[in-house]
Amino acid sequence: SFGSSVPAFGTSSTTTPFKFGSSEGDQPASFSALSGDSTGASFSFLSSGSTTEAPATTSFQFASKTFEQETPAKEPLAEPVESGEENDKIVLKVPVAAYHLKTVEKNVDGKSEKKQQWQECGNGDLHVNTYQGEDGEIRSRLVLRMAKTHRLALNASLFKNMALERSHDKMVRLTSVSVEDSQQFESYLLKTKSKEDADSLFNTLTQLTV
């Protein structure tokens, strides 16, 4: 039933509540007024034939003060990861995609044959570095780390009179000593983004290996 003509949302403790119910005897559960006054007007929901009563201590209040946003705690800075190039001097840095000439086995007409093919080993900023060796001599090398993970993709030593070739306007091919076995040679193909980058790379490598 609907309450009397007295406003349902009043301030008087005798205000008749506004409610939905099947009979006058229903005892509604209520949400207290926003001010938190337990004697204030209430808004009620009733299901037919049942009575649900909220505990007398239950109330939902909104504080009058404004909420201040907490400043998030600053996370400690991550410790720098050593790259192994701390004692190197970077002579040139150029973005490349690097390919390694690999010997792979392929099935041709039912027979297993060994063939060589270029396989990408990584892409990112290639560093042409110089450093002082244990014997005091100045040496040079190529270091390439993956752009996102910084995983080491290429670490090749440069030496005098090593084979260098411009195989394309944007490509430089070289043959270096294997890091794993100094008696073995490894061939790499370095693809740059522009002809100008390839020119700079080829000229720098030529100067360091003459």
PDB file of C-alpha atoms in Angstrom:
ATOM      1  CA  SER A   1       0.000   0.000   0.000  1.00  0.00           C
ATOM      2  CA  PHE A   2       1.105   3.580  -0.414  1.00  0.00           C
ATOM      3  CA  GLY A   3       1.677   5.622   2.722  1.00  0.00           C
ATOM      4  CA  SER A   4      -0.196   8.691   3.969  1.00  0.00           C
ATOM      5  CA  SER A   5      -0.005  12.160   2.470  1.00  0.00           C
ATOM      6  CA  VAL A   6       2.915  12.992   4.742  1.00  0.00           C
ATOM      7  CA  PRO A   7       6.053  13.168   2.520  1.00  0.00           C
ATOM      8  CA  ALA A   8       7.853   9.828   2.519  1.00  0.00           C
ATOM      9  CA  PHE A   9      11.299  11.402   2.654  1.00  0.00           C
ATOM     10  CA  GLY A  10      10.898  13.685   5.649  1.00  0.00           C
ATOM     11  CA  THR A  11      12.967  14.436   8.677  1.00  0.00           C
ATOM     12  CA  SER A  12      10.391  13.549  11.312  1.00  0.00           C
ATOM     13  CA  SER A  13      10.683  10.215  13.139  1.00  0.00           C
ATOM     14  CA  THR A  14       6.942   9.685  12.594  1.00  0.00           C
ATOM     15  CA  THR A  15       7.128   9.784   8.821  1.00  0.00           C
ATOM     16  CA  THR A  16       5.229   6.940   7.203  1.00  0.00           C
ATOM     17  CA  PRO A  17       7.607   4.894   4.977  1.00  0.00           C
ATOM     18  CA  PHE A  18       7.032   4.329   1.322  1.00  0.00           C
ATOM     19  CA  LYS A  19       6.759   0.563   0.674  1.00  0.00           C
ATOM     20  CA  PHE A  20       5.487  -2.199  -1.546  1.00  0.00           C
ATOM     21  CA  GLY A  21       3.691  -4.967   0.345  1.00  0.00           C
ATOM     22  CA  SER A  22       0.662  -7.225   0.502  1.00  0.00           C
ATOM     23  CA  SER A  23      -0.570  -6.200   3.948  1.00  0.00           C
ATOM     24  CA  GLU A  24      -0.204  -3.605   6.662  1.00  0.00           C
ATOM     25  CA  GLY A  25       1.453  -6.155   8.961  1.00  0.00           C
ATOM     26  CA  ASP A  26       4.545  -6.631   6.833  1.00  0.00           C
ATOM     27  CA  GLN A  27       7.767  -5.478   8.467  1.00  0.00           C
ATOM     28  CA  PRO A  28      10.058  -4.106   5.781  1.00  0.00           C
ATOM     29  CA  ALA A  29      13.845  -4.245   5.722  1.00  0.00           C
ATOM     30  CA  SER A  30      15.200  -0.765   5.123  1.00  0.00           C
ATOM     31  CA  PHE A  31      18.126   1.335   3.986  1.00  0.00           C
ATOM     32  CA  SER A  32      18.636   4.210   6.399  1.00  0.00           C
ATOM     33  CA  ALA A  33      18.644   7.798   5.188  1.00  0.00           C
ATOM     34  CA  LEU A  34      21.858   9.144   3.617  1.00  0.00           C
ATOM     35  CA  SER A  35      22.563  11.161   6.743  1.00  0.00           C
ATOM     36  CA  GLY A  36      22.954   7.948   8.737  1.00  0.00           C
ATOM     37  CA  ASP A  37      20.108   8.840  11.128  1.00  0.00           C
ATOM     38  CA  SER A  38      18.439   5.577  12.196  1.00  0.00           C
ATOM     39  CA  THR A  39      15.186   7.452  12.826  1.00  0.00           C
ATOM     40  CA  GLY A  40      14.995   8.921   9.335  1.00  0.00           C
ATOM     41  CA  ALA A  41      12.674   7.933   6.503  1.00  0.00           C
ATOM     42  CA  SER A  42      13.267   4.570   4.897  1.00  0.00           C
ATOM     43  CA  PHE A  43      12.729   2.970   1.521  1.00  0.00           C
ATOM     44  CA  SER A  44      11.504  -0.637   1.610  1.00  0.00           C
ATOM     45  CA  PHE A  45      10.956  -3.706  -0.565  1.00  0.00           C
ATOM     46  CA  LEU A  46       8.631  -6.551   0.535  1.00  0.00           C
ATOM     47  CA  SER A  47       7.865  -9.895  -1.006  1.00  0.00           C
ATOM     48  CA  SER A  48       4.327 -11.163  -0.602  1.00  0.00           C
ATOM     49  CA  GLY A  49       3.720 -13.272   2.511  1.00  0.00           C
ATOM     50  CA  SER A  50       7.237 -13.001   3.901  1.00  0.00           C
ATOM     51  CA  THR A  51       9.062 -10.683   6.219  1.00  0.00           C
ATOM     52  CA  THR A  52      12.740  -9.833   5.907  1.00  0.00           C
ATOM     53  CA  GLU A  53      14.149  -7.560   8.543  1.00  0.00           C
ATOM     54  CA  ALA A  54      17.607  -6.047   8.445  1.00  0.00           C
ATOM     55  CA  PRO A  55      19.636  -5.956  11.673  1.00  0.00           C
ATOM     56  CA  ALA A  56      19.196  -2.771  13.634  1.00  0.00           C
ATOM     57  CA  THR A  57      22.894  -1.954  13.303  1.00  0.00           C
ATOM     58  CA  THR A  58      22.978  -2.237   9.526  1.00  0.00           C
ATOM     59  CA  SER A  59      23.260   1.082   7.688  1.00  0.00           C
ATOM     60  CA  PHE A  60      24.932   2.514   4.607  1.00  0.00           C
ATOM     61  CA  GLN A  61      26.521   5.891   5.175  1.00  0.00           C
ATOM     62  CA  PHE A  62      28.254   8.394   2.938  1.00  0.00           C
ATOM     63  CA  ALA A  63      30.858  10.460   4.728  1.00  0.00           C
ATOM     64  CA  SER A  64      30.654  14.198   4.310  1.00  0.00           C
ATOM     65  CA  LYS A  65      34.372  14.632   3.696  1.00  0.00           C
ATOM     66  CA  THR A  66      35.785  14.313   0.214  1.00  0.00           C
ATOM     67  CA  PHE A  67      37.868  11.292  -0.689  1.00  0.00           C
ATOM     68  CA  GLU A  68      41.474  11.983  -1.504  1.00  0.00           C
ATOM     69  CA  GLN A  69      43.148   9.838  -4.127  1.00  0.00           C
ATOM     70  CA  GLU A  70      46.128   8.052  -2.707  1.00  0.00           C
ATOM     71  CA  THR A  71      49.408   8.512  -4.496  1.00  0.00           C
ATOM     72  CA  PRO A  72      50.582   5.082  -5.679  1.00  0.00           C
ATOM     73  CA  ALA A  73      53.813   3.938  -4.134  1.00  0.00           C
ATOM     74  CA  LYS A  74      56.751   4.172  -6.476  1.00  0.00           C
ATOM     75  CA  GLU A  75      58.249   0.847  -7.442  1.00  0.00           C
ATOM     76  CA  PRO A  76      61.987   0.526  -6.903  1.00  0.00           C
ATOM     77  CA  LEU A  77      64.013   1.022 -10.051  1.00  0.00           C
ATOM     78  CA  ALA A  78      65.183  -2.209 -11.610  1.00  0.00           C
ATOM     79  CA  GLU A  79      68.905  -2.793 -11.443  1.00  0.00           C
ATOM     80  CA  PRO A  80      70.611  -2.278 -14.816  1.00  0.00           C
ATOM     81  CA  VAL A  81      71.404  -5.508 -16.614  1.00  0.00           C
ATOM     82  CA  GLU A  82      75.021  -5.905 -17.707  1.00  0.00           C
ATOM     83  CA  SER A  83      75.340  -6.284 -21.464  1.00  0.00           C
ATOM     84  CA  GLY A  84      79.001  -7.255 -21.617  1.00  0.00           C
ATOM     85  CA  GLU A  85      79.697  -4.079 -23.594  1.00  0.00           C
ATOM     86  CA  GLU A  86      80.467  -1.873 -20.604  1.00  0.00           C
ATOM     87  CA  ASN A  87      84.146  -1.602 -21.605  1.00  0.00           C
ATOM     88  CA  ASP A  88      83.455  -1.348 -25.334  1.00  0.00           C
ATOM     89  CA  LYS A  89      83.383   1.787 -27.455  1.00  0.00           C
ATOM     90  CA  ILE A  90      80.457   1.858 -29.870  1.00  0.00           C
ATOM     91  CA  VAL A  91      81.812   3.044 -33.224  1.00  0.00           C
ATOM     92  CA  LEU A  92      78.544   2.618 -35.133  1.00  0.00           C
ATOM     93  CA  LYS A  93      74.970   1.692 -34.291  1.00  0.00           C
ATOM     94  CA  VAL A  94      72.606   0.728 -37.089  1.00  0.00           C
ATOM     95  CA  PRO A  95      69.294  -1.203 -37.164  1.00  0.00           C
ATOM     96  CA  VAL A  96      69.564  -4.459 -39.105  1.00  0.00           C
ATOM     97  CA  ALA A  97      68.021  -7.852 -39.663  1.00  0.00           C
ATOM     98  CA  ALA A  98      70.773 -10.467 -39.417  1.00  0.00           C
ATOM     99  CA  TYR A  99      70.884 -13.806 -41.221  1.00  0.00           C
ATOM    100  CA  HIS A 100      73.195 -16.738 -40.534  1.00  0.00           C
ATOM    101  CA  LEU A 101      74.216 -19.199 -43.249  1.00  0.00           C
ATOM    102  CA  LYS A 102      73.316 -22.635 -41.902  1.00  0.00           C
ATOM    103  CA  THR A 103      73.771 -26.149 -43.230  1.00  0.00           C
ATOM    104  CA  VAL A 104      70.490 -28.045 -43.031  1.00  0.00           C
ATOM    105  CA  GLU A 105      69.320 -31.467 -44.115  1.00  0.00           C
ATOM    106  CA  LYS A 106      66.463 -31.681 -46.590  1.00  0.00           C
ATOM    107  CA  ASN A 107      64.589 -34.604 -48.042  1.00  0.00           C
ATOM    108  CA  VAL A 108      64.847 -34.460 -51.841  1.00  0.00           C
ATOM    109  CA  ASP A 109      63.150 -37.243 -53.817  1.00  0.00           C
ATOM    110  CA  GLY A 110      63.323 -39.526 -50.819  1.00  0.00           C
ATOM    111  CA  LYS A 111      67.000 -38.820 -50.212  1.00  0.00           C
ATOM    112  CA  SER A 112      68.497 -36.745 -47.416  1.00  0.00           C
ATOM    113  CA  GLU A 113      70.711 -33.979 -48.719  1.00  0.00           C
ATOM    114  CA  LYS A 114      72.651 -31.249 -46.973  1.00  0.00           C
ATOM    115  CA  LYS A 115      72.067 -27.735 -48.216  1.00  0.00           C
ATOM    116  CA  GLN A 116      72.977 -24.257 -47.079  1.00  0.00           C
ATOM    117  CA  GLN A 117      70.344 -21.618 -46.481  1.00  0.00           C
ATOM    118  CA  TRP A 118      70.048 -18.245 -44.791  1.00  0.00           C
ATOM    119  CA  GLN A 119      68.210 -18.257 -41.479  1.00  0.00           C
ATOM    120  CA  GLU A 120      67.304 -15.104 -39.564  1.00  0.00           C
ATOM    121  CA  CYS A 121      69.094 -14.981 -36.225  1.00  0.00           C
ATOM    122  CA  GLY A 122      67.729 -11.666 -34.959  1.00  0.00           C
ATOM    123  CA  ASN A 123      66.898  -8.025 -35.592  1.00  0.00           C
ATOM    124  CA  GLY A 124      67.639  -4.857 -33.679  1.00  0.00           C
ATOM    125  CA  ASP A 125      70.423  -2.298 -33.319  1.00  0.00           C
ATOM    126  CA  LEU A 126      73.751  -3.704 -34.502  1.00  0.00           C
ATOM    127  CA  HIS A 127      76.728  -2.328 -32.575  1.00  0.00           C
ATOM    128  CA  VAL A 128      80.136  -2.116 -34.216  1.00  0.00           C
ATOM    129  CA  ASN A 129      82.414  -1.991 -31.168  1.00  0.00           C
ATOM    130  CA  THR A 130      86.088  -1.640 -30.391  1.00  0.00           C
ATOM    131  CA  TYR A 131      87.627  -2.857 -27.135  1.00  0.00           C
ATOM    132  CA  GLN A 132      90.974  -3.563 -25.542  1.00  0.00           C
ATOM    133  CA  GLY A 133      91.933  -7.227 -25.483  1.00  0.00           C
ATOM    134  CA  GLU A 134      93.780  -8.988 -22.678  1.00  0.00           C
ATOM    135  CA  ASP A 135      97.023  -8.472 -24.578  1.00  0.00           C
ATOM    136  CA  GLY A 136      96.419  -4.729 -24.738  1.00  0.00           C
ATOM    137  CA  GLU A 137      95.609  -4.721 -28.440  1.00  0.00           C
ATOM    138  CA  ILE A 138      92.570  -2.860 -29.745  1.00  0.00           C
ATOM    139  CA  ARG A 139      90.105  -5.308 -31.248  1.00  0.00           C
ATOM    140  CA  SER A 140      86.687  -4.969 -32.834  1.00  0.00           C
ATOM    141  CA  ARG A 141      83.495  -6.991 -32.967  1.00  0.00           C
ATOM    142  CA  LEU A 142      79.830  -6.963 -33.957  1.00  0.00           C
ATOM    143  CA  VAL A 143      77.156  -7.251 -31.265  1.00  0.00           C
ATOM    144  CA  LEU A 144      73.448  -7.595 -31.993  1.00  0.00           C
ATOM    145  CA  ARG A 145      70.725  -7.949 -29.397  1.00  0.00           C
ATOM    146  CA  MET A 146      67.042  -8.576 -30.044  1.00  0.00           C
ATOM    147  CA  ALA A 147      65.031  -5.344 -30.089  1.00  0.00           C
ATOM    148  CA  LYS A 148      62.466  -6.360 -27.424  1.00  0.00           C
ATOM    149  CA  THR A 149      64.075  -9.099 -25.326  1.00  0.00           C
ATOM    150  CA  HIS A 150      67.706  -7.905 -25.606  1.00  0.00           C
ATOM    151  CA  ARG A 151      68.733 -11.521 -26.143  1.00  0.00           C
ATOM    152  CA  LEU A 152      72.190 -11.806 -27.703  1.00  0.00           C
ATOM    153  CA  ALA A 153      71.656 -12.762 -31.353  1.00  0.00           C
ATOM    154  CA  LEU A 154      75.097 -12.075 -32.832  1.00  0.00           C
ATOM    155  CA  ASN A 155      78.593 -11.718 -31.413  1.00  0.00           C
ATOM    156  CA  ALA A 156      81.166 -11.854 -34.191  1.00  0.00           C
ATOM    157  CA  SER A 157      84.821 -10.907 -34.085  1.00  0.00           C
ATOM    158  CA  LEU A 158      86.318  -8.709 -36.795  1.00  0.00           C
ATOM    159  CA  PHE A 159      89.842  -9.296 -38.058  1.00  0.00           C
ATOM    160  CA  LYS A 160      92.256  -8.007 -40.673  1.00  0.00           C
ATOM    161  CA  ASN A 161      91.442  -8.761 -44.297  1.00  0.00           C
ATOM    162  CA  MET A 162      88.201 -10.550 -43.472  1.00  0.00           C
ATOM    163  CA  ALA A 163      85.801 -11.118 -46.351  1.00  0.00           C
ATOM    164  CA  LEU A 164      83.317  -8.268 -46.859  1.00  0.00           C
ATOM    165  CA  GLU A 165      80.849  -7.945 -49.697  1.00  0.00           C
ATOM    166  CA  ARG A 166      78.036  -5.638 -50.792  1.00  0.00           C
ATOM    167  CA  SER A 167      75.587  -8.271 -52.005  1.00  0.00           C
ATOM    168  CA  HIS A 168      72.786  -5.701 -52.439  1.00  0.00           C
ATOM    169  CA  ASP A 169      72.164  -1.983 -51.982  1.00  0.00           C
ATOM    170  CA  LYS A 170      70.838  -2.667 -48.478  1.00  0.00           C
ATOM    171  CA  MET A 171      72.880  -5.764 -47.620  1.00  0.00           C
ATOM    172  CA  VAL A 172      76.383  -6.448 -46.336  1.00  0.00           C
ATOM    173  CA  ARG A 173      77.787  -9.966 -46.263  1.00  0.00           C
ATOM    174  CA  LEU A 174      80.739 -10.954 -44.095  1.00  0.00           C
ATOM    175  CA  THR A 175      82.608 -14.043 -42.963  1.00  0.00           C
ATOM    176  CA  SER A 176      83.794 -14.123 -39.356  1.00  0.00           C
ATOM    177  CA  VAL A 177      85.491 -16.555 -37.010  1.00  0.00           C
ATOM    178  CA  SER A 178      83.037 -18.691 -35.056  1.00  0.00           C
ATOM    179  CA  VAL A 179      82.721 -17.714 -31.407  1.00  0.00           C
ATOM    180  CA  GLU A 180      82.244 -21.384 -30.448  1.00  0.00           C
ATOM    181  CA  ASP A 181      85.151 -22.724 -32.528  1.00  0.00           C
ATOM    182  CA  SER A 182      88.008 -20.449 -33.589  1.00  0.00           C
ATOM    183  CA  GLN A 183      88.896 -22.900 -36.375  1.00  0.00           C
ATOM    184  CA  GLN A 184      85.502 -22.483 -38.017  1.00  0.00           C
ATOM    185  CA  PHE A 185      84.141 -19.597 -40.064  1.00  0.00           C
ATOM    186  CA  GLU A 186      80.596 -18.267 -40.028  1.00  0.00           C
ATOM    187  CA  SER A 187      78.882 -16.273 -42.778  1.00  0.00           C
ATOM    188  CA  TYR A 188      76.389 -13.522 -41.962  1.00  0.00           C
ATOM    189  CA  LEU A 189      74.128 -11.330 -44.056  1.00  0.00           C
ATOM    190  CA  LEU A 190      73.187  -7.959 -42.581  1.00  0.00           C
ATOM    191  CA  LYS A 191      70.136  -6.258 -44.094  1.00  0.00           C
ATOM    192  CA  THR A 192      69.715  -2.553 -43.363  1.00  0.00           C
ATOM    193  CA  LYS A 193      66.692  -0.278 -43.712  1.00  0.00           C
ATOM    194  CA  SER A 194      68.313   2.027 -46.258  1.00  0.00           C
ATOM    195  CA  LYS A 195      71.186   2.243 -48.717  1.00  0.00           C
ATOM    196  CA  GLU A 196      72.751   4.981 -46.585  1.00  0.00           C
ATOM    197  CA  ASP A 197      72.817   2.670 -43.541  1.00  0.00           C
ATOM    198  CA  ALA A 198      74.420  -0.071 -45.628  1.00  0.00           C
ATOM    199  CA  ASP A 199      77.038   2.392 -46.892  1.00  0.00           C
ATOM    200  CA  SER A 200      77.926   3.466 -43.347  1.00  0.00           C
ATOM    201  CA  LEU A 201      78.113  -0.133 -42.150  1.00  0.00           C
ATOM    202  CA  PHE A 202      80.259  -1.327 -45.039  1.00  0.00           C
ATOM    203  CA  ASN A 203      82.652   1.635 -44.810  1.00  0.00           C
ATOM    204  CA  THR A 204      83.054   1.241 -41.032  1.00  0.00           C
ATOM    205  CA  LEU A 205      83.744  -2.491 -41.313  1.00  0.00           C
ATOM    206  CA  THR A 206      86.241  -1.859 -44.116  1.00  0.00           C
ATOM    207  CA  GLN A 207      88.179   0.669 -42.010  1.00  0.00           C
ATOM    208  CA  LEU A 208      88.364  -1.744 -39.059  1.00  0.00           C
ATOM    209  CA  THR A 209      89.534  -4.730 -41.100  1.00  0.00           C
ATOM    210  CA  VAL A 210      92.127  -3.287 -43.499  1.00  0.00           C
TER     211      VAL A 210
END
